[in-house]
Amino acid sequence: MVLLDLLVKAGAKVTAINVEHGIRGDESLSDSNFVRNYCEDRNIPYLSFSVDSIKVAGDEGISLELAARKLRYEVFDKLLSEGQLDCIALAHHQDDQAETVLMRIFRGTGLRGLRGIIDREGYIHPLLPFSKEEIMDYAGEHAISFVEDSTNYDSYFTRNYIRKEILPSIVTRYPGVKDSIERLSETACELEDYLMSEITPCKYNEGDKSGILPVSVLKRHPAIAKKSIVECLRTMGVDKDIEKNHLESIIALKDSENNSIINLPFGIDARKEYDKLTFTPREEKLEYRAHFNSKFSYSFAGYTYSFVVTDKIVNGLTFDQAAIPKDAVIRTRRDGDKFRRYGGKLKTLSDYFTDIRLPARIRDKVLVVAKGSRVYLVLGIEISEEVKVTEFTNKIMLVDIQEWH
């Protein structure tokens, strides 16, 4: 309520937002009514929302504390995205900052987490420089009434345990600890900004949801290398559970053989592909098999393949339809496949893929036309020497590939 009072006195155009979390029953509804009455008495616009934190905590297997926060910010984000509000001012103060940083240290955090509570797009924290004691004094001096959430006294919740048990004990021995944590947070913000200015940007592919970094990033200073990896994973939607050992395993790929892979626990594979470090969502191996008929189209792994008659010869891509065996099939690759590339010698399909530096993550998505283990077409890449166009060819065909949209 102090924040609301200060904003109104500053002349800001304010709308009060109350989110009732569905945790404390009638008591929670009473608190919401208090806020509504306070705003109505002062002609302050007011928005109220009710959410079911208990249900979300159970459905998603998360703590009640985390579920309440998640739902609260979903409400805030929706108001911002719809343009109903320009920004949201939150009443976090210096004590909240100290609790947040300590909680993250105890759980395990990096530099980013040490920043604590920070302003971000759409969100500001005007009271962050002030202690709870200073805010309470202001409320008393200006006769600002308020109610306090009774769950704030329940040490079952992690933040309350730190607030009621841990932080007071630390303050007894180190009276200036809150100021010290505030300075630590400010330093962490400065260092985080510097690292962000030095990282190697990730190239994100919307099509297959992959992220790509140059392998050379792994040879940079460990802090820069790790930060580049973390930000690449964050681009892919991985924002938690990234541990030190994961980052060190990825960095070790710089000395590994080509196509070396790390299976990360959050459903992402990191793979060294020649001069690239590729992060891809983990997929089950794809398989496909159908009788080959050049009159048909075939769809697989995001692409549609069809075969068109042409009068232009494109070496390595156009083929003699009559040279394809009548009982050939179109399928994904198999162990033991053999392929004689256009103008080349017979070798395993796997060796051919290595020769052309085809990324391992793509190989299982390539379709071939084959009979037995003999491959005649690697669709969209190359034809076999055995089906090339010659002076005796009656019908020249070209593979047409269209990406799904």
Short mmCIF file of C-alpha atoms in Angstrom, two decimals:
data_model
loop_
_atom_site.label_atom_id
_atom_site.label_comp_id
_atom_site.label_asym_id
_atom_site.label_seq_id
_atom_site.Cartn_x
_atom_site.Cartn_y
_atom_site.Cartn_z
CA MET A 1 0.00 0.00 0.00
CA VAL A 2 2.98 2.29 0.56
CA LEU A 3 3.99 1.92 -3.09
CA LEU A 4 0.45 2.75 -4.19
CA ASP A 5 0.43 5.84 -1.95
CA LEU A 6 3.78 7.06 -3.30
CA LEU A 7 2.78 6.57 -6.93
CA VAL A 8 -0.50 8.43 -6.47
CA LYS A 9 1.27 11.31 -4.71
CA ALA A 10 3.82 11.42 -7.54
CA GLY A 11 0.99 11.99 -10.01
CA ALA A 12 1.31 8.67 -11.80
CA LYS A 13 -1.70 7.23 -13.60
CA VAL A 14 -2.17 4.11 -11.52
CA THR A 15 -4.30 0.96 -11.63
CA ALA A 16 -4.09 -1.35 -8.63
CA ILE A 17 -3.89 -5.09 -9.38
CA ASN A 18 -4.86 -7.75 -6.87
CA VAL A 19 -4.28 -11.46 -7.51
CA GLU A 20 -6.06 -13.79 -5.09
CA HIS A 21 -4.13 -17.07 -5.15
CA GLY A 22 -6.82 -19.41 -3.80
CA ILE A 23 -4.67 -20.60 -0.90
CA ARG A 24 -6.17 -19.09 2.28
CA GLY A 25 -9.91 -19.32 1.62
CA ASP A 26 -12.05 -16.64 3.29
CA GLU A 27 -9.01 -14.87 4.70
CA SER A 28 -7.63 -14.36 1.20
CA LEU A 29 -10.98 -13.06 -0.06
CA SER A 30 -11.12 -10.67 2.89
CA ASP A 31 -7.68 -9.29 1.98
CA SER A 32 -8.85 -8.74 -1.59
CA ASN A 33 -11.92 -6.88 -0.34
CA PHE A 34 -9.66 -4.68 1.80
CA VAL A 35 -7.66 -3.65 -1.27
CA ARG A 36 -10.84 -3.06 -3.28
CA ASN A 37 -12.35 -0.83 -0.58
CA TYR A 38 -9.08 1.07 -0.17
CA CYS A 39 -8.98 1.84 -3.89
CA GLU A 40 -12.68 2.68 -4.19
CA ASP A 41 -12.44 5.14 -1.27
CA ARG A 42 -9.64 6.95 -3.11
CA ASN A 43 -11.02 6.62 -6.66
CA ILE A 44 -8.07 4.45 -7.72
CA PRO A 45 -8.83 2.08 -10.64
CA TYR A 46 -8.70 -1.52 -9.48
CA LEU A 47 -8.40 -4.93 -11.17
CA SER A 48 -8.92 -8.20 -9.31
CA PHE A 49 -8.10 -11.77 -10.40
CA SER A 50 -8.51 -15.18 -8.76
CA VAL A 51 -6.28 -18.16 -9.57
CA ASP A 52 -6.07 -21.74 -8.32
CA SER A 53 -2.51 -22.16 -7.08
CA ILE A 54 -3.26 -25.42 -5.27
CA LYS A 55 -4.50 -27.12 -8.46
CA VAL A 56 -1.56 -25.92 -10.56
CA ALA A 57 0.93 -27.02 -7.89
CA GLY A 58 -0.61 -30.51 -7.93
CA ASP A 59 -0.99 -30.78 -11.70
CA GLU A 60 2.55 -29.60 -12.47
CA GLY A 61 4.33 -31.14 -9.47
CA ILE A 62 5.73 -27.82 -8.26
CA SER A 63 5.68 -26.07 -4.90
CA LEU A 64 2.69 -23.98 -3.87
CA GLU A 65 5.00 -20.99 -3.65
CA LEU A 66 6.20 -21.45 -7.24
CA ALA A 67 2.69 -22.12 -8.55
CA ALA A 68 1.39 -18.89 -7.00
CA ARG A 69 4.24 -16.89 -8.51
CA LYS A 70 3.77 -18.52 -11.92
CA LEU A 71 0.05 -17.70 -12.01
CA ARG A 72 0.56 -14.18 -10.69
CA TYR A 73 3.03 -13.34 -13.44
CA GLU A 74 0.79 -14.91 -16.07
CA VAL A 75 -1.84 -12.36 -15.07
CA PHE A 76 0.70 -9.52 -15.21
CA ASP A 77 2.15 -10.62 -18.56
CA LYS A 78 -1.33 -10.85 -20.09
CA LEU A 79 -2.20 -7.31 -18.98
CA LEU A 80 1.03 -6.01 -20.49
CA SER A 81 0.70 -7.93 -23.76
CA GLU A 82 -2.87 -6.71 -24.22
CA GLY A 83 -1.74 -3.12 -23.75
CA GLN A 84 -3.94 -2.52 -20.71
CA LEU A 85 -0.90 -1.31 -18.76
CA ASP A 86 2.39 0.33 -19.73
CA CYS A 87 4.38 -1.25 -16.92
CA ILE A 88 3.89 -2.95 -13.58
CA ALA A 89 5.44 -1.55 -10.39
CA LEU A 90 6.15 -4.19 -7.75
CA ALA A 91 6.73 -3.44 -4.08
CA HIS A 92 9.83 -5.57 -3.47
CA HIS A 93 12.25 -3.95 -1.03
CA GLN A 94 15.83 -4.39 0.17
CA ASP A 95 14.90 -7.23 2.53
CA ASP A 96 13.23 -9.10 -0.33
CA GLN A 97 16.41 -8.65 -2.35
CA ALA A 98 18.54 -10.15 0.41
CA GLU A 99 16.16 -13.10 0.80
CA THR A 100 16.12 -13.73 -2.95
CA VAL A 101 19.91 -13.73 -3.33
CA LEU A 102 20.40 -15.99 -0.29
CA MET A 103 17.73 -18.41 -1.51
CA ARG A 104 19.43 -18.66 -4.90
CA ILE A 105 22.85 -19.19 -3.33
CA PHE A 106 21.49 -22.03 -1.17
CA ARG A 107 19.80 -23.68 -4.16
CA GLY A 108 22.81 -23.15 -6.41
CA THR A 109 23.12 -20.28 -8.83
CA GLY A 110 25.46 -18.54 -11.21
CA LEU A 111 26.22 -14.91 -11.81
CA ARG A 112 22.81 -14.29 -13.37
CA GLY A 113 21.04 -15.47 -10.24
CA LEU A 114 23.20 -13.31 -7.97
CA ARG A 115 21.63 -10.24 -9.56
CA GLY A 116 18.55 -10.97 -7.48
CA ILE A 117 15.45 -8.92 -8.23
CA ILE A 118 16.02 -6.64 -11.21
CA ASP A 119 13.97 -4.38 -13.43
CA ARG A 120 13.09 -5.90 -16.80
CA GLU A 121 10.87 -5.01 -19.70
CA GLY A 122 7.45 -4.12 -18.31
CA TYR A 123 8.45 -4.43 -14.65
CA ILE A 124 9.96 -1.92 -12.21
CA HIS A 125 10.78 -2.07 -8.48
CA PRO A 126 10.77 1.48 -7.06
CA LEU A 127 11.14 0.40 -3.41
CA LEU A 128 14.15 -1.88 -3.89
CA PRO A 129 16.64 0.60 -2.31
CA PHE A 130 14.58 0.82 0.90
CA SER A 131 14.44 -1.60 3.83
CA LYS A 132 11.22 -3.07 5.18
CA GLU A 133 11.75 -1.07 8.35
CA GLU A 134 11.88 2.20 6.41
CA ILE A 135 8.71 1.29 4.53
CA MET A 136 6.88 0.36 7.74
CA ASP A 137 7.96 3.67 9.30
CA TYR A 138 6.54 5.54 6.29
CA ALA A 139 3.25 3.66 6.60
CA GLY A 140 3.01 4.60 10.28
CA GLU A 141 3.86 8.26 9.73
CA HIS A 142 1.26 8.63 6.96
CA ALA A 143 -1.44 6.45 8.55
CA ILE A 144 -1.44 4.00 5.66
CA SER A 145 -3.43 0.91 6.59
CA PHE A 146 -2.52 -2.52 5.23
CA VAL A 147 -3.08 -6.22 5.78
CA GLU A 148 -0.39 -8.87 5.79
CA ASP A 149 -0.66 -12.32 4.24
CA SER A 150 -0.74 -14.83 7.12
CA THR A 151 1.31 -17.30 5.07
CA ASN A 152 4.22 -14.87 5.43
CA TYR A 153 4.65 -16.28 8.94
CA ASP A 154 4.71 -19.94 7.88
CA SER A 155 8.33 -21.13 7.82
CA TYR A 156 7.28 -24.14 5.75
CA PHE A 157 7.74 -21.91 2.72
CA THR A 158 11.39 -21.47 1.72
CA ARG A 159 11.37 -17.69 1.49
CA ASN A 160 9.66 -17.38 4.87
CA TYR A 161 12.20 -19.73 6.43
CA ILE A 162 15.01 -17.51 5.18
CA ARG A 163 13.11 -14.38 6.27
CA LYS A 164 12.18 -15.60 9.76
CA GLU A 165 15.05 -17.94 10.65
CA ILE A 166 18.17 -17.50 8.53
CA LEU A 167 18.46 -13.79 7.76
CA PRO A 168 17.84 -12.57 11.34
CA SER A 169 20.62 -14.87 12.58
CA ILE A 170 23.03 -13.51 9.97
CA VAL A 171 22.07 -9.90 10.79
CA THR A 172 22.91 -10.54 14.45
CA ARG A 173 26.50 -11.35 13.50
CA TYR A 174 26.76 -9.10 10.42
CA PRO A 175 24.45 -6.07 10.86
CA GLY A 176 25.28 -4.66 7.42
CA VAL A 177 24.62 -7.86 5.49
CA LYS A 178 21.59 -6.49 3.60
CA ASP A 179 23.64 -3.59 2.26
CA SER A 180 26.43 -6.04 1.39
CA ILE A 181 24.04 -8.28 -0.54
CA GLU A 182 22.68 -5.23 -2.35
CA ARG A 183 26.22 -4.31 -3.45
CA LEU A 184 26.84 -7.92 -4.51
CA SER A 185 23.69 -7.78 -6.63
CA GLU A 186 24.83 -4.54 -8.28
CA THR A 187 28.27 -6.01 -9.04
CA ALA A 188 26.67 -9.16 -10.48
CA CYS A 189 24.52 -6.98 -12.76
CA GLU A 190 27.59 -5.16 -14.07
CA LEU A 191 29.50 -8.39 -14.71
CA GLU A 192 26.47 -10.01 -16.35
CA ASP A 193 26.13 -7.03 -18.69
CA TYR A 194 29.81 -7.32 -19.60
CA LEU A 195 29.60 -11.06 -20.30
CA MET A 196 26.51 -10.54 -22.46
CA SER A 197 28.47 -8.02 -24.54
CA GLU A 198 31.27 -10.56 -25.08
CA ILE A 199 29.39 -13.78 -25.85
CA THR A 200 29.31 -15.45 -29.25
CA PRO A 201 25.71 -15.14 -30.52
CA CYS A 202 23.71 -18.29 -31.11
CA LYS A 203 22.20 -18.93 -34.54
CA TYR A 204 18.69 -20.24 -33.90
CA ASN A 205 16.90 -22.29 -36.57
CA GLU A 206 13.14 -21.97 -36.21
CA GLY A 207 12.59 -24.93 -38.54
CA ASP A 208 14.14 -27.70 -36.46
CA LYS A 209 14.37 -25.65 -33.23
CA SER A 210 18.14 -26.04 -33.16
CA GLY A 211 20.80 -23.67 -31.89
CA ILE A 212 24.26 -23.42 -33.47
CA LEU A 213 27.52 -21.99 -32.15
CA PRO A 214 30.96 -22.16 -33.77
CA VAL A 215 33.19 -24.77 -32.12
CA SER A 216 35.76 -22.00 -31.72
CA VAL A 217 33.65 -20.53 -28.89
CA LEU A 218 34.73 -23.49 -26.75
CA LYS A 219 38.32 -22.24 -26.90
CA ARG A 220 37.48 -18.82 -25.52
CA HIS A 221 37.81 -17.92 -21.84
CA PRO A 222 35.72 -20.45 -19.86
CA ALA A 223 33.43 -17.70 -18.53
CA ILE A 224 32.66 -16.48 -22.06
CA ALA A 225 32.33 -20.01 -23.44
CA LYS A 226 29.94 -21.10 -20.70
CA LYS A 227 27.87 -17.94 -20.96
CA SER A 228 27.59 -18.36 -24.74
CA ILE A 229 26.34 -21.93 -24.24
CA VAL A 230 23.86 -20.92 -21.54
CA GLU A 231 22.41 -18.12 -23.66
CA CYS A 232 22.13 -20.45 -26.66
CA LEU A 233 20.20 -22.96 -24.55
CA ARG A 234 18.06 -20.15 -23.18
CA THR A 235 17.21 -19.16 -26.77
CA MET A 236 15.92 -22.72 -27.18
CA GLY A 237 13.71 -22.39 -24.10
CA VAL A 238 15.98 -24.07 -21.54
CA ASP A 239 16.13 -21.66 -18.62
CA LYS A 240 16.84 -23.93 -15.66
CA ASP A 241 18.62 -27.14 -14.62
CA ILE A 242 21.78 -26.11 -16.49
CA GLU A 243 24.56 -27.28 -14.17
CA LYS A 244 28.30 -26.73 -14.09
CA ASN A 245 29.07 -30.33 -15.09
CA HIS A 246 26.81 -29.99 -18.16
CA LEU A 247 28.73 -26.93 -19.33
CA GLU A 248 32.11 -28.55 -18.72
CA SER A 249 31.05 -31.65 -20.67
CA ILE A 250 30.01 -29.47 -23.61
CA ILE A 251 33.28 -27.52 -23.52
CA ALA A 252 35.18 -30.83 -23.58
CA LEU A 253 33.72 -31.45 -27.05
CA LYS A 254 36.38 -29.11 -28.45
CA ASP A 255 38.91 -31.93 -28.10
CA SER A 256 36.51 -34.69 -29.20
CA GLU A 257 36.08 -36.39 -32.56
CA ASN A 258 33.57 -35.16 -35.09
CA ASN A 259 29.94 -36.17 -34.33
CA SER A 260 30.71 -36.61 -30.64
CA ILE A 261 27.51 -36.06 -28.70
CA ILE A 262 26.43 -35.10 -25.18
CA ASN A 263 22.91 -36.11 -24.09
CA LEU A 264 21.81 -33.31 -21.79
CA PRO A 265 19.13 -34.10 -19.18
CA PHE A 266 16.65 -31.44 -20.33
CA GLY A 267 15.88 -33.08 -23.67
CA ILE A 268 18.66 -31.45 -25.68
CA ASP A 269 21.60 -33.07 -27.47
CA ALA A 270 24.86 -31.17 -27.95
CA ARG A 271 26.89 -32.39 -30.91
CA LYS A 272 30.20 -31.42 -32.49
CA GLU A 273 29.67 -31.22 -36.25
CA TYR A 274 32.95 -30.27 -37.89
CA ASP A 275 33.35 -26.56 -37.10
CA LYS A 276 29.91 -26.22 -35.50
CA LEU A 277 28.48 -26.96 -32.08
CA THR A 278 24.84 -27.88 -32.57
CA PHE A 279 22.11 -28.09 -29.93
CA THR A 280 18.99 -29.97 -31.00
CA PRO A 281 15.84 -31.22 -29.25
CA ARG A 282 16.17 -34.96 -28.70
CA GLU A 283 14.10 -37.00 -31.13
CA GLU A 284 13.33 -40.66 -31.61
CA LYS A 285 14.96 -42.16 -34.69
CA LEU A 286 12.69 -41.60 -37.69
CA GLU A 287 11.95 -44.44 -40.10
CA TYR A 288 10.17 -44.44 -43.44
CA ARG A 289 9.61 -47.03 -46.18
CA ALA A 290 7.34 -47.12 -49.25
CA HIS A 291 7.34 -48.57 -52.76
CA PHE A 292 8.97 -46.09 -55.15
CA ASN A 293 6.89 -44.69 -57.99
CA SER A 294 8.03 -41.52 -59.72
CA LYS A 295 4.38 -40.52 -60.26
CA PHE A 296 3.83 -40.18 -56.51
CA SER A 297 4.87 -37.59 -53.95
CA TYR A 298 6.34 -38.54 -50.58
CA SER A 299 6.27 -36.48 -47.39
CA PHE A 300 8.73 -36.99 -44.56
CA ALA A 301 10.44 -34.97 -41.80
CA GLY A 302 9.08 -31.62 -42.89
CA TYR A 303 9.59 -31.98 -46.66
CA THR A 304 7.59 -33.23 -49.64
CA TYR A 305 9.48 -34.98 -52.45
CA SER A 306 8.10 -35.28 -55.97
CA PHE A 307 9.65 -36.17 -59.33
CA VAL A 308 9.28 -33.97 -62.39
CA VAL A 309 10.20 -34.52 -66.03
CA THR A 310 12.74 -32.03 -67.35
CA ASP A 311 14.74 -31.42 -70.51
CA LYS A 312 17.67 -29.88 -68.67
CA ILE A 313 20.52 -31.98 -67.36
CA VAL A 314 21.84 -30.98 -63.95
CA ASN A 315 24.85 -33.13 -63.22
CA GLY A 316 24.44 -35.00 -59.95
CA LEU A 317 20.75 -34.16 -59.59
CA THR A 318 18.89 -35.31 -62.72
CA PHE A 319 18.53 -39.05 -63.32
CA ASP A 320 17.40 -41.61 -65.85
CA GLN A 321 14.03 -42.94 -64.69
CA ALA A 322 14.46 -46.23 -66.55
CA ALA A 323 17.68 -46.95 -64.65
CA ILE A 324 15.83 -47.20 -61.32
CA PRO A 325 14.89 -50.86 -60.62
CA LYS A 326 11.14 -51.46 -60.80
CA ASP A 327 11.04 -52.96 -57.29
CA ALA A 328 13.02 -50.10 -55.69
CA VAL A 329 11.78 -48.56 -52.45
CA ILE A 330 12.02 -45.09 -50.96
CA ARG A 331 13.19 -45.23 -47.35
CA THR A 332 15.47 -43.94 -44.63
CA ARG A 333 19.06 -45.17 -44.47
CA ARG A 334 20.10 -48.54 -43.05
CA ASP A 335 23.35 -50.04 -41.86
CA GLY A 336 25.25 -51.56 -44.77
CA ASP A 337 23.88 -49.23 -47.44
CA LYS A 338 26.25 -48.74 -50.40
CA PHE A 339 26.35 -45.74 -52.72
CA ARG A 340 28.40 -44.80 -55.75
CA ARG A 341 28.17 -41.04 -56.00
CA TYR A 342 28.01 -39.27 -59.38
CA GLY A 343 31.46 -39.66 -60.93
CA GLY A 344 32.76 -41.51 -57.90
CA LYS A 345 33.55 -44.94 -56.50
CA LEU A 346 31.36 -47.33 -54.54
CA LYS A 347 31.52 -46.86 -50.76
CA THR A 348 29.24 -47.09 -47.75
CA LEU A 349 26.51 -44.47 -47.52
CA SER A 350 27.84 -43.56 -44.09
CA ASP A 351 31.29 -42.80 -45.53
CA TYR A 352 29.68 -40.76 -48.30
CA PHE A 353 27.80 -38.67 -45.73
CA THR A 354 31.09 -38.11 -43.92
CA ASP A 355 32.78 -37.08 -47.17
CA ILE A 356 30.17 -34.40 -47.84
CA ARG A 357 30.14 -33.38 -44.16
CA LEU A 358 26.44 -33.99 -43.72
CA PRO A 359 25.58 -33.36 -40.04
CA ALA A 360 24.82 -36.58 -38.18
CA ARG A 361 21.55 -35.16 -36.81
CA ILE A 362 20.25 -34.81 -40.39
CA ARG A 363 21.28 -38.22 -41.72
CA ASP A 364 18.27 -40.09 -40.33
CA LYS A 365 15.97 -37.53 -41.96
CA VAL A 366 17.33 -38.12 -45.48
CA LEU A 367 15.32 -40.32 -47.84
CA VAL A 368 17.01 -42.62 -50.36
CA VAL A 369 15.73 -44.67 -53.28
CA ALA A 370 17.27 -48.13 -53.07
CA LYS A 371 16.99 -51.80 -53.86
CA GLY A 372 18.38 -53.96 -51.10
CA SER A 373 21.49 -52.22 -49.81
CA ARG A 374 22.22 -50.47 -53.11
CA VAL A 375 21.29 -46.76 -53.05
CA TYR A 376 20.44 -45.04 -56.35
CA LEU A 377 19.19 -41.64 -55.18
CA VAL A 378 20.00 -39.63 -52.08
CA LEU A 379 17.04 -37.31 -52.41
CA GLY A 380 17.90 -33.66 -52.62
CA ILE A 381 21.63 -34.32 -52.37
CA GLU A 382 23.01 -36.51 -55.16
CA ILE A 383 22.28 -39.34 -57.60
CA SER A 384 24.24 -42.52 -58.11
CA GLU A 385 26.61 -42.87 -61.06
CA GLU A 386 24.45 -45.84 -62.05
CA VAL A 387 21.35 -43.75 -62.84
CA LYS A 388 22.98 -40.75 -64.49
CA VAL A 389 21.57 -39.33 -67.70
CA THR A 390 23.24 -40.70 -70.86
CA GLU A 391 22.75 -40.41 -74.61
CA PHE A 392 20.37 -43.36 -74.36
CA THR A 393 18.09 -41.77 -71.74
CA ASN A 394 14.48 -41.32 -72.87
CA LYS A 395 13.06 -39.54 -69.80
CA ILE A 396 15.09 -37.17 -67.65
CA MET A 397 13.76 -36.60 -64.14
CA LEU A 398 14.58 -34.14 -61.38
CA VAL A 399 13.76 -34.38 -57.68
CA ASP A 400 11.59 -31.47 -56.53
CA ILE A 401 11.65 -30.70 -52.81
CA GLN A 402 9.19 -28.46 -50.99
CA GLU A 403 9.40 -27.58 -47.31
CA TRP A 404 6.16 -27.76 -45.36
CA HIS A 405 4.74 -24.44 -44.22
#
